[in-house]
PDB file of C-alpha atoms in Angstrom:
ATOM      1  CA  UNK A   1      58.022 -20.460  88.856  1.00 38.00           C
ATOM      2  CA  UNK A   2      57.744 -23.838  89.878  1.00 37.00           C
ATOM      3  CA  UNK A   3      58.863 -25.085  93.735  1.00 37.00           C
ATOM      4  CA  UNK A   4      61.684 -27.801  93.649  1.00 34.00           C
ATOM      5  CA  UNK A   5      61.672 -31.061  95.253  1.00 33.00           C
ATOM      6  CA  UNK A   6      62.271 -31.192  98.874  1.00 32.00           C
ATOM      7  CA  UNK A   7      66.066 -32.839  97.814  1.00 29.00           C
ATOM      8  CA  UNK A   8      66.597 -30.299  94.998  1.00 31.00           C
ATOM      9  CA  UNK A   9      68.708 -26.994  95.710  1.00 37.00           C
ATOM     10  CA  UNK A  10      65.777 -23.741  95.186  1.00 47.00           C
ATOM     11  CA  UNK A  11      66.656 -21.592  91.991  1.00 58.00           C
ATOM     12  CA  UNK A  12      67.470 -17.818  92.330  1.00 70.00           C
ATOM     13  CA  UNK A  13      67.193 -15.267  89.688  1.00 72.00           C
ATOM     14  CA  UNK A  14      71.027 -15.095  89.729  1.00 69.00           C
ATOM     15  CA  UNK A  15      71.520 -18.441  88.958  1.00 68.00           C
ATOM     16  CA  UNK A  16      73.099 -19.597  92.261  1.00 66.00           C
ATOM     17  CA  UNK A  17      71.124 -22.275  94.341  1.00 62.00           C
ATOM     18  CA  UNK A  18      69.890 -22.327  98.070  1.00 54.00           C
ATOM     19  CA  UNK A  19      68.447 -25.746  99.957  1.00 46.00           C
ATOM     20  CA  UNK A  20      65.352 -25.373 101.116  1.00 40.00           C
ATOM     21  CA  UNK A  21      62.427 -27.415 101.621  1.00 34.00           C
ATOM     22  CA  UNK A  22      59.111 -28.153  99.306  1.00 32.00           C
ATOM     23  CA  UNK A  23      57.025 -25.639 100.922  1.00 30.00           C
ATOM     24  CA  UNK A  24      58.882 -23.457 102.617  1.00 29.00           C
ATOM     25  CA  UNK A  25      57.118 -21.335 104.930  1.00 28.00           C
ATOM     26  CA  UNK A  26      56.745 -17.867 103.956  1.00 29.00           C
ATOM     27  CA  UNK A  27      57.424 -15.360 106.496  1.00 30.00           C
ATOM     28  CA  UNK A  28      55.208 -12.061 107.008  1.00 30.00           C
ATOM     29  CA  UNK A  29      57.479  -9.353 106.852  1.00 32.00           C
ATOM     30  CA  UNK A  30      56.707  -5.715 107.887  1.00 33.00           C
ATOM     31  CA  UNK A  31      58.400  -2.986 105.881  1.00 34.00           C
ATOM     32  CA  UNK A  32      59.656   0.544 107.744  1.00 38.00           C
ATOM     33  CA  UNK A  33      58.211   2.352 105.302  1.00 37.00           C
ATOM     34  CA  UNK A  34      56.484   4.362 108.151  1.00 37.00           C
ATOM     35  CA  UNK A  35      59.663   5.324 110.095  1.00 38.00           C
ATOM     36  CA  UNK A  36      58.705   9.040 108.667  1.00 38.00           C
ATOM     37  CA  UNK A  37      56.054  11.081 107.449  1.00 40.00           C
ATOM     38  CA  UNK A  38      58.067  11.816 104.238  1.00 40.00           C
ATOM     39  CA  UNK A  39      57.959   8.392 103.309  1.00 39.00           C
ATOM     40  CA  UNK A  40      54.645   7.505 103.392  1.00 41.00           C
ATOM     41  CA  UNK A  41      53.692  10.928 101.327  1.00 42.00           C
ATOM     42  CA  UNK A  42      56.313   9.387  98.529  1.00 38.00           C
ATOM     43  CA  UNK A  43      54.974   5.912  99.092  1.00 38.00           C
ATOM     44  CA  UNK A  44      51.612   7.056  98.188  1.00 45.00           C
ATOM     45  CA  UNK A  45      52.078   9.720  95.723  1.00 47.00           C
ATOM     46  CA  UNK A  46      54.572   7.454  93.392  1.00 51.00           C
ATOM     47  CA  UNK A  47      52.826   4.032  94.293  1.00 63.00           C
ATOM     48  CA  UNK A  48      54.058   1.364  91.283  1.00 68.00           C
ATOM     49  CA  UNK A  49      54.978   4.441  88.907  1.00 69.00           C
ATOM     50  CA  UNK A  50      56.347   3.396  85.873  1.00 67.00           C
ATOM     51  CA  UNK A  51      59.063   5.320  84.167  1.00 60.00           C
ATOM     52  CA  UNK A  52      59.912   5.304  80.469  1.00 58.00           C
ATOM     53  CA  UNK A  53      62.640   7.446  79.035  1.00 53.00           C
ATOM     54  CA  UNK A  54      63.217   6.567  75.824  1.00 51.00           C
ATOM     55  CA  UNK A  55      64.644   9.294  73.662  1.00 43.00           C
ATOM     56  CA  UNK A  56      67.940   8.992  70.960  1.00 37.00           C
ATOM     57  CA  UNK A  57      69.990   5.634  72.276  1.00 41.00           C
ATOM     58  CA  UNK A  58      73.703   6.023  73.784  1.00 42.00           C
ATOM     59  CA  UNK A  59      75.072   7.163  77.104  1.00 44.00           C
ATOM     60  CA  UNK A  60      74.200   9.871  78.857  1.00 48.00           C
ATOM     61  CA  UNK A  61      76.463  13.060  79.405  1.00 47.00           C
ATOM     62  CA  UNK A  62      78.292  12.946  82.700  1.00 60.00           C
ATOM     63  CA  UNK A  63      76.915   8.926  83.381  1.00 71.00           C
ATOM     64  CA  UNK A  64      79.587   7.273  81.136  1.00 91.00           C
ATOM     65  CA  UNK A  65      81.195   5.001  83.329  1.00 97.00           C
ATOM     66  CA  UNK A  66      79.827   1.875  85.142  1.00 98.00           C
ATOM     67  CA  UNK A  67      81.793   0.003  88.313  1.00 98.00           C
ATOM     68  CA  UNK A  68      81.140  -3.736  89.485  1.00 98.00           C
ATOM     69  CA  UNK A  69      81.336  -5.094  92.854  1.00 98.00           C
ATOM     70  CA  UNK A  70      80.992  -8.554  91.813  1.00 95.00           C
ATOM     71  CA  UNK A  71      80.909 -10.127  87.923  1.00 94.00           C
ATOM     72  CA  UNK A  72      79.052 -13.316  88.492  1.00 93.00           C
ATOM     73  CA  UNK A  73      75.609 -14.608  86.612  1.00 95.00           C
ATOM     74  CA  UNK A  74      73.786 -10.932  87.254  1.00 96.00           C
ATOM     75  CA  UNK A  75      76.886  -8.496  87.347  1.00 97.00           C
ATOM     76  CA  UNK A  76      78.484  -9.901  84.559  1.00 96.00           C
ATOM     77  CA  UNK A  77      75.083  -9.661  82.821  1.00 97.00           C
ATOM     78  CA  UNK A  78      75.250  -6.393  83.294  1.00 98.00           C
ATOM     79  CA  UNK A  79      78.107  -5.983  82.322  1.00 98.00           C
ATOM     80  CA  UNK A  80      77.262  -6.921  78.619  1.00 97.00           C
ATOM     81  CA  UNK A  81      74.737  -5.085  78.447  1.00 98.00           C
ATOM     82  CA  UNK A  82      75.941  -1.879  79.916  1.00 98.00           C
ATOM     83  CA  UNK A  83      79.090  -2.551  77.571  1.00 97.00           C
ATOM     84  CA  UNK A  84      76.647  -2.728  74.514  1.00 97.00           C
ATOM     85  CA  UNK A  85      75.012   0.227  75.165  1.00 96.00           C
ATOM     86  CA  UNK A  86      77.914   2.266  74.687  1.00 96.00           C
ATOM     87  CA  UNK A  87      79.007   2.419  78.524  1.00 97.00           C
ATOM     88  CA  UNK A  88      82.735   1.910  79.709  1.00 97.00           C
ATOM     89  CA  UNK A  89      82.328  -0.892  82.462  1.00 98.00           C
ATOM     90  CA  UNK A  90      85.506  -1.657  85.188  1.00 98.00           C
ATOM     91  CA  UNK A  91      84.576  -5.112  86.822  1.00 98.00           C
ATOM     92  CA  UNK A  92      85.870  -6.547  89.660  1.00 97.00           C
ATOM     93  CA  UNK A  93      85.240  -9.444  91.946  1.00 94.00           C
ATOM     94  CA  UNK A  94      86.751 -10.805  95.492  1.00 92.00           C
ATOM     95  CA  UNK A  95      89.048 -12.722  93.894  1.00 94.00           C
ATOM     96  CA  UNK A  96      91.608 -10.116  92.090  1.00 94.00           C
ATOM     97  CA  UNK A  97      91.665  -8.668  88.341  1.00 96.00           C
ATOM     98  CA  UNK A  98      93.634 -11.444  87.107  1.00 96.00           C
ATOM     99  CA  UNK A  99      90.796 -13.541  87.307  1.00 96.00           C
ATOM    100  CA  UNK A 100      88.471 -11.773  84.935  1.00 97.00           C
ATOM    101  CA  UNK A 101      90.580 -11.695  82.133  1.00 97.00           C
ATOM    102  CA  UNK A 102      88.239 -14.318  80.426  1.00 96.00           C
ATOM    103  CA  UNK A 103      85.038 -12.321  80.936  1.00 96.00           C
ATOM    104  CA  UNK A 104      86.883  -8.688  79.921  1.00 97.00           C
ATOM    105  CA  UNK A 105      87.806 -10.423  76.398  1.00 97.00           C
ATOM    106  CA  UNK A 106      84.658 -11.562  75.885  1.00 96.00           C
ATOM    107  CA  UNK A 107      82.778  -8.206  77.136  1.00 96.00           C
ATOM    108  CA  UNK A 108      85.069  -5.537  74.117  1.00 93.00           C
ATOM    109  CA  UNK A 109      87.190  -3.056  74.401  1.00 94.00           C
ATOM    110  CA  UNK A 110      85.094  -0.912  76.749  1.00 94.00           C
ATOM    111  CA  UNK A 111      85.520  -3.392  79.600  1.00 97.00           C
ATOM    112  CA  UNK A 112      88.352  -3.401  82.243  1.00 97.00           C
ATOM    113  CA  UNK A 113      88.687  -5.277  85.474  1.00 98.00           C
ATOM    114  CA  UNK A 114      90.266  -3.612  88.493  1.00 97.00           C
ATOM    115  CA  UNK A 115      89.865  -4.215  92.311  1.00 97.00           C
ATOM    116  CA  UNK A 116      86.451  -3.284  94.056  1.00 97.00           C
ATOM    117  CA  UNK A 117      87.428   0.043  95.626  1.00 97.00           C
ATOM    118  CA  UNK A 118      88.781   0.882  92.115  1.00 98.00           C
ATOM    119  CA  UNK A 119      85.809  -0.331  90.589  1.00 98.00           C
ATOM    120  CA  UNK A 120      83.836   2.164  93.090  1.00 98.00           C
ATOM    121  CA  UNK A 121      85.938   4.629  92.266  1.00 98.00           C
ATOM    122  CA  UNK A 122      85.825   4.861  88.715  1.00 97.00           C
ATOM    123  CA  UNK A 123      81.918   4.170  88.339  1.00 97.00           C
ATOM    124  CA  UNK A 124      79.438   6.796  87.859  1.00 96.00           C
ATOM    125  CA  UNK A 125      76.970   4.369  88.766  1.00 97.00           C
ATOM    126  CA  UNK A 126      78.340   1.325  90.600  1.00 98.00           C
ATOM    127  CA  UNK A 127      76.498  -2.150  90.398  1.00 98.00           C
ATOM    128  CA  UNK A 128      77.051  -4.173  93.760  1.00 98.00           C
ATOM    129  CA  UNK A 129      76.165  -7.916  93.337  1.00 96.00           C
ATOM    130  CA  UNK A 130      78.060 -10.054  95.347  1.00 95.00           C
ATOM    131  CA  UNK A 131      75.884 -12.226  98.295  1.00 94.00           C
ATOM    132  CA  UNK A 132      74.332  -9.750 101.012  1.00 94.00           C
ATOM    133  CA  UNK A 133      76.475 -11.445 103.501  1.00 94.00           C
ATOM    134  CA  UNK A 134      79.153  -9.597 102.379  1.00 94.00           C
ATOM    135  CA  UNK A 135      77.955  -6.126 102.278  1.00 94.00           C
ATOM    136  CA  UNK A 136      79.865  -5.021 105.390  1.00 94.00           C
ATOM    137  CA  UNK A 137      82.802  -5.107 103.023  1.00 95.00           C
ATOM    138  CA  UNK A 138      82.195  -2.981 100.695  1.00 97.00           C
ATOM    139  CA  UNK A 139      84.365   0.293 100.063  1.00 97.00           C
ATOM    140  CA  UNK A 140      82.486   2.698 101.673  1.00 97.00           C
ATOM    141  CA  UNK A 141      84.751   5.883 101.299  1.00 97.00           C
ATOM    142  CA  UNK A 142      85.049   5.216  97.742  1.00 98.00           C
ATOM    143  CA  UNK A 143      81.560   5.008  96.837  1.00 98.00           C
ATOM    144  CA  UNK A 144      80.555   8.375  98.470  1.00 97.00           C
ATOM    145  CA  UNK A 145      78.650   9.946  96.398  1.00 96.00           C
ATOM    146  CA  UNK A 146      77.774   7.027  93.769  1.00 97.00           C
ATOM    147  CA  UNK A 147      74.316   6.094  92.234  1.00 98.00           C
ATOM    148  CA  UNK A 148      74.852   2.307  93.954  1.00 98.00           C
ATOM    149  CA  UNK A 149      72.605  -0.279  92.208  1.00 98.00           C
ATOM    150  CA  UNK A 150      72.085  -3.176  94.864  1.00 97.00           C
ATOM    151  CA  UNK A 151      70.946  -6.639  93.134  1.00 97.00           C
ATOM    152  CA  UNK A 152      71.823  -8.267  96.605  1.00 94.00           C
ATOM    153  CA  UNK A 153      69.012 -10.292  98.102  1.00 96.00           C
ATOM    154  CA  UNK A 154      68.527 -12.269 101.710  1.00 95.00           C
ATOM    155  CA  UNK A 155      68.745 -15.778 101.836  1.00 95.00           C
ATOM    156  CA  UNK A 156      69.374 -17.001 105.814  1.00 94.00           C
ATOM    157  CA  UNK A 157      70.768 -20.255 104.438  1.00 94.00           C
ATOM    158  CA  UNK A 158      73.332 -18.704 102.667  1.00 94.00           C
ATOM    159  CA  UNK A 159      73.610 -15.129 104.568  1.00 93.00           C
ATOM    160  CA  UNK A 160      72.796 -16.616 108.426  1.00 94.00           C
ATOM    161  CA  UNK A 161      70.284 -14.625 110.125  1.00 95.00           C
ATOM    162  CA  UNK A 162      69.985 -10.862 110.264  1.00 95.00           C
ATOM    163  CA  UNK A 163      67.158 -10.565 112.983  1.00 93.00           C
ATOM    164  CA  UNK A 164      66.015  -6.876 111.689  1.00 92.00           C
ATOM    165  CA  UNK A 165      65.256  -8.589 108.397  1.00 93.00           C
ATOM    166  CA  UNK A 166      63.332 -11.348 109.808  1.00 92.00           C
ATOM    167  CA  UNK A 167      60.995  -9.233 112.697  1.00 91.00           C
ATOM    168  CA  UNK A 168      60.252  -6.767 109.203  1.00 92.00           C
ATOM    169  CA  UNK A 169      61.970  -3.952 110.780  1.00 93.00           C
ATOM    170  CA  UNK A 170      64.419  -3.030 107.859  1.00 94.00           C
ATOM    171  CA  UNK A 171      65.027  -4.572 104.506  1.00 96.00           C
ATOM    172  CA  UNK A 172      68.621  -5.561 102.941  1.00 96.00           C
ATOM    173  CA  UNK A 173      68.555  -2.631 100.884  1.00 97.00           C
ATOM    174  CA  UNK A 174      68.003   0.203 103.732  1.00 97.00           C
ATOM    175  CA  UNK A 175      70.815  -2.115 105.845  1.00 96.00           C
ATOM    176  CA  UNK A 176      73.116  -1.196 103.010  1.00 96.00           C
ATOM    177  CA  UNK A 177      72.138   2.216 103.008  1.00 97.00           C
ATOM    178  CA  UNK A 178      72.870   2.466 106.709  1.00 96.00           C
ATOM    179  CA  UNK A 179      76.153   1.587 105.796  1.00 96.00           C
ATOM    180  CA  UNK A 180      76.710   3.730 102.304  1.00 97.00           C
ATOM    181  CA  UNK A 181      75.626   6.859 104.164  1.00 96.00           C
ATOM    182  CA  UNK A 182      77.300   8.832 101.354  1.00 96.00           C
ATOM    183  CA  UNK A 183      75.823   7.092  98.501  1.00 97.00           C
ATOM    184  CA  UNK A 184      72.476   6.538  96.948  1.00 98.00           C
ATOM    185  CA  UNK A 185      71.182   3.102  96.672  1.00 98.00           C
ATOM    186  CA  UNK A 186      68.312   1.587  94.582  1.00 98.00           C
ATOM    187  CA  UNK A 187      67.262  -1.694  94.438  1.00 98.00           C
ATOM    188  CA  UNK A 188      66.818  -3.602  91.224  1.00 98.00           C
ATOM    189  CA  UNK A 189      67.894  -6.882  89.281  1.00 98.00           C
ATOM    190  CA  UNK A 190      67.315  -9.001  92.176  1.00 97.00           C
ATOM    191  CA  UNK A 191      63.874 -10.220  91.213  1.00 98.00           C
ATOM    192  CA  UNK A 192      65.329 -11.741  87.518  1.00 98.00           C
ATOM    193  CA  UNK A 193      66.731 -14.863  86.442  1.00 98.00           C
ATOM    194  CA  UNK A 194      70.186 -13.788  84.801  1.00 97.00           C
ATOM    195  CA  UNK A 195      69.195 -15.609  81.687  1.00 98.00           C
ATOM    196  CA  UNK A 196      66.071 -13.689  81.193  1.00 98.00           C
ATOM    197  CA  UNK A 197      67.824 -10.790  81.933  1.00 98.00           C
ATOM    198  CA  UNK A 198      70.177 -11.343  79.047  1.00 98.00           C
ATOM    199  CA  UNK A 199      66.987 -12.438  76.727  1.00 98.00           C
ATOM    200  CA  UNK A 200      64.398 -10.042  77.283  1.00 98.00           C
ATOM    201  CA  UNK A 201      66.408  -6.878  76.886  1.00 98.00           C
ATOM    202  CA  UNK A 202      64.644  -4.407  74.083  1.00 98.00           C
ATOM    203  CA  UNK A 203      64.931  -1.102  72.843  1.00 96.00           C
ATOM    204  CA  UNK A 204      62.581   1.320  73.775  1.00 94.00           C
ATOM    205  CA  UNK A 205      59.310   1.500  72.342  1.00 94.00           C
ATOM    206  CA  UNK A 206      58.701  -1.747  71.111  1.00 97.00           C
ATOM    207  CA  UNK A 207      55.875  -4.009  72.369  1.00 97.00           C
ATOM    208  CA  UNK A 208      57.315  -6.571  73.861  1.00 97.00           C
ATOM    209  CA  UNK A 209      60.203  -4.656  76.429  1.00 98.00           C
ATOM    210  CA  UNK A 210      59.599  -5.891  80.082  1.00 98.00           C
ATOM    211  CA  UNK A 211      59.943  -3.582  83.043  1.00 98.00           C
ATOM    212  CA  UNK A 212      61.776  -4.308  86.425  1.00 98.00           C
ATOM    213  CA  UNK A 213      60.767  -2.705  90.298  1.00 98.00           C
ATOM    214  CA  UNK A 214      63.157  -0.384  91.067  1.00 98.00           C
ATOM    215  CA  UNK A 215      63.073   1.082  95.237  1.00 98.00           C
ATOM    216  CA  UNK A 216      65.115   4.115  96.706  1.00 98.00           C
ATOM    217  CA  UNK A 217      64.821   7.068  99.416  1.00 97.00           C
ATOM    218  CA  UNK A 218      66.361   9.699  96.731  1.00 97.00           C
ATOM    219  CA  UNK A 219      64.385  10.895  92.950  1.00 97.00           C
ATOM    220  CA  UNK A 220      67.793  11.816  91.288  1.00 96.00           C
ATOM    221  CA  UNK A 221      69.063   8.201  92.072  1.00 97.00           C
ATOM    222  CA  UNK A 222      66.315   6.842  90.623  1.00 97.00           C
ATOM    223  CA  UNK A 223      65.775   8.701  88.125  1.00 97.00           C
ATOM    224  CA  UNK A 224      69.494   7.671  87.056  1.00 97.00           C
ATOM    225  CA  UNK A 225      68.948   4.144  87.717  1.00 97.00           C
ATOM    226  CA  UNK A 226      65.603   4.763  85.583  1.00 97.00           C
ATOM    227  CA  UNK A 227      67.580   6.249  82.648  1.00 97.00           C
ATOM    228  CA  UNK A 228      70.183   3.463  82.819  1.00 97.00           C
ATOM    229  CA  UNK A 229      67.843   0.645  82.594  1.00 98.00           C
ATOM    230  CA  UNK A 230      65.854   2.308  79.386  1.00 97.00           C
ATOM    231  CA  UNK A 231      69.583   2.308  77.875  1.00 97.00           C
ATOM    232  CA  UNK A 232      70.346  -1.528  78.397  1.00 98.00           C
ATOM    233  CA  UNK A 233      66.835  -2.247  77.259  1.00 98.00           C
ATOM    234  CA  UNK A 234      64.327  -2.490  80.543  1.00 98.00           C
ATOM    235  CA  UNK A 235      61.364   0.064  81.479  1.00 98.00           C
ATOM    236  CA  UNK A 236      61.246   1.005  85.400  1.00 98.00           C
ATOM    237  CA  UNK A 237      58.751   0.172  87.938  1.00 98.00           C
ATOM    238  CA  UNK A 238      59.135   2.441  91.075  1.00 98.00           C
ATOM    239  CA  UNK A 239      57.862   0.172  93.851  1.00 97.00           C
ATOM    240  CA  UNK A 240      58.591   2.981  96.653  1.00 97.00           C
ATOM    241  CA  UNK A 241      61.597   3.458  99.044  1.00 98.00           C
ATOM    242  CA  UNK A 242      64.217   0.913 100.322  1.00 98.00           C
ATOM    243  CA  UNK A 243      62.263   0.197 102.916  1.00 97.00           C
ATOM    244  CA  UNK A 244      59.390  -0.700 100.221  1.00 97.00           C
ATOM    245  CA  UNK A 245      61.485  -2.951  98.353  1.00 97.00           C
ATOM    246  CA  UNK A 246      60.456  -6.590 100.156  1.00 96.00           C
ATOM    247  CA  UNK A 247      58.061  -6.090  97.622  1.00 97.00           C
ATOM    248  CA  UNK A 248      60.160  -7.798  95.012  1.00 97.00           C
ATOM    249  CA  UNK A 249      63.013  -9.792  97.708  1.00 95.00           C
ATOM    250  CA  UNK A 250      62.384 -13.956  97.968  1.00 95.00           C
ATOM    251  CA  UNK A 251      58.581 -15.508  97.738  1.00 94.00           C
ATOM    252  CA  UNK A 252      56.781 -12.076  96.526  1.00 97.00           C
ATOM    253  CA  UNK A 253      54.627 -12.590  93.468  1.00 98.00           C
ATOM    254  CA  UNK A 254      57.300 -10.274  91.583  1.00 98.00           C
ATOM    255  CA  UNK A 255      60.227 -12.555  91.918  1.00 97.00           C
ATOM    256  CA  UNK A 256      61.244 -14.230  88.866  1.00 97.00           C
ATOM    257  CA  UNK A 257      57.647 -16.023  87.991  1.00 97.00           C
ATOM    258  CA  UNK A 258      56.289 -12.727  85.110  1.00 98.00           C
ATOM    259  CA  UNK A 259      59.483 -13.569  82.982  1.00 98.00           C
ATOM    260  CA  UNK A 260      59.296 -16.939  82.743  1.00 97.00           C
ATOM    261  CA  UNK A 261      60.521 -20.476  84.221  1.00 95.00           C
ATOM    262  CA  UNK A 262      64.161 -21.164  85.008  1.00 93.00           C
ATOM    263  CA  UNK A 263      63.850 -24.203  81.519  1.00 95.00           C
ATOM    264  CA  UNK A 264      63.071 -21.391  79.605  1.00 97.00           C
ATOM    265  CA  UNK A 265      66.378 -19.453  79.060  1.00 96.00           C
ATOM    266  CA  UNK A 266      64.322 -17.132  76.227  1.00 97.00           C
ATOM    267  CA  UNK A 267      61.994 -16.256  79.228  1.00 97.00           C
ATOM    268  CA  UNK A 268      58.876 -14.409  78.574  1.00 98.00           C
ATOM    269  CA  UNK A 269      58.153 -10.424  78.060  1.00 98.00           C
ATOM    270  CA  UNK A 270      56.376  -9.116  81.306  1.00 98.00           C
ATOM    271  CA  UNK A 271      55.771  -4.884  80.885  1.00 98.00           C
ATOM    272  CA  UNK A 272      54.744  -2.269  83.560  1.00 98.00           C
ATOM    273  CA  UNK A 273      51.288  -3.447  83.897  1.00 98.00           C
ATOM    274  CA  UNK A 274      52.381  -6.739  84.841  1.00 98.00           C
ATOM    275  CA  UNK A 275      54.975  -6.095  86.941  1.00 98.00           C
ATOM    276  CA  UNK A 276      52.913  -3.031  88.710  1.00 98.00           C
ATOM    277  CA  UNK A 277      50.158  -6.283  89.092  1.00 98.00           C
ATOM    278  CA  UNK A 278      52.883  -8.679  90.773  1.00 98.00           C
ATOM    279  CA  UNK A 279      54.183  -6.052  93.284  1.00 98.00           C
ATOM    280  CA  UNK A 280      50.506  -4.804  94.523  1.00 97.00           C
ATOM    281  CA  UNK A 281      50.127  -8.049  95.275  1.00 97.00           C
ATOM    282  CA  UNK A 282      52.993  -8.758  97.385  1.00 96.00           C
ATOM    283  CA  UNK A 283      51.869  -9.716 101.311  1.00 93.00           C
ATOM    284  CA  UNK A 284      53.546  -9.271 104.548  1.00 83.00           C
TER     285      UNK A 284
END
């Protein structure tokens, strides 16, 4: 992935842009992984495990229904291809329902937009990608209980500065948790451009299907979020708990650079072994 021009805006996997300068200093972050004794057993029994379900396509019984807290570049990405895979999807963004009436028509019958906290409600798993600045808003009550998929990631130009994320004493994702006591999160999406993302979707089994990091603190979650990726077309890489997951955040070696450049909307395949490469080789 190439570093823009000091005057350029930097690319992000979603699409949006961010200023930032040529060679932006990369700051040594510290994960929390070691807060418990529990944690660093997982971290080192399930180190980088890859997960492949594969089995007969379609939805699973009892996960039929997917919410979305934000339908820009990479929830509205998912969208489609939750919606192709046979899942009913309810979208919604900050602005109202009226304002995805576009995207619904062009997503099929399955698709519905709604307000967040109906979104929340209605999902069996609910996708939250709106900017991590605006996490505190979420609808807490009504995702109790919820498989929450968090694409968010931390950008200080856009987000301002959260100083626990900076000294490496908590990630984005276990700040979410913190607040979604009652649901389950698990990072994943953040670390692809939303055009590759569209591309390099494939069905399980075949040669070419690329993987993506996946990080949470509970196995049924992930294995969820694990069975939900093999159905829109990705293999899982389980890069450890939330407070793992700065493994694959902004300026790792996992971050949008094994699908592809940002010209290449086709991107380019990148499977477990290559994503299991990119995140051991992640520094703090």
């Amino acid at each position: 992935m190439r570093t823009p021009p000091a005057t350029e805006p930097g690319a992000r996997p979603d699409g949006t842009t961010v200023s930032r300068p040529a060679h932006p200093e990369v700051v040594q972050r510290h994960p929390d992984r070691g807060s418990s004794a529990r944690s660093e057993k997982w971290w080192r029994s399930r180190k980088f495990a890859t997960r492949n379900i594969g089995g007969a396509p379609g939805v699973r019984t009892g996960m039929t229904t997917v919410g979305f807290i934000g339908s820009g570049n990479i929830g509205g990405t998912v969208a489609k291809l939750a919606a192709d895979a046979g899942y009913d999807v309810v979208l919604s963004n900050s602005r109202g329902p009226e304002t995805l009436a576009a995207l619904v028509a062009s997503l099929g019958s399955k698709v519905r937009a709604a307000t967040a906290a109906e979104a929340a409600a209605a999902g069996d798993i609910v996708v939250v990608s709106v900017p991590f600045k605006a996490f505190r808003d979420l609808p807490v009550a009504e995702l109790a209980g919820k498989v929450v998929l968090d694409t968010n990631n931390y950008y200080p130009q856009r987000d301002g500065q959260f100083a626990e994320i900076d000294e490496g004493k908590r990630t984005s994702a276990s700040l979410e948790q913190e607040l979604l006591a009652g649901a389950q999160v698990v990072k994943v999406f953040n670390n692809i451009f939303f055009k590759h993302l569209a591309s390099l979707a494939r069905p399980a089994g075949s040669a070419d299907r690329s993987a993506l990091p996946i990080a949470g603190d509970d196995p049924a979650a992930l294995l969820a979020a694990t069975e939900f990726l093999d159905r829109i077309g990705y293999d899982a890489v389980e890069a450890g708990t939330l407070a793992d997951s700065w493994r694959f955040q902004p300026d790792t070696p996992v971050y949008g650079a094994p699908y592809g450049s940002f010209e290449d909307p086709a991107g380019t395949p990148a499977g477990s072994a290559t994503i299991r490469k990119a995140l051991a080789a992640a520094t703090r």
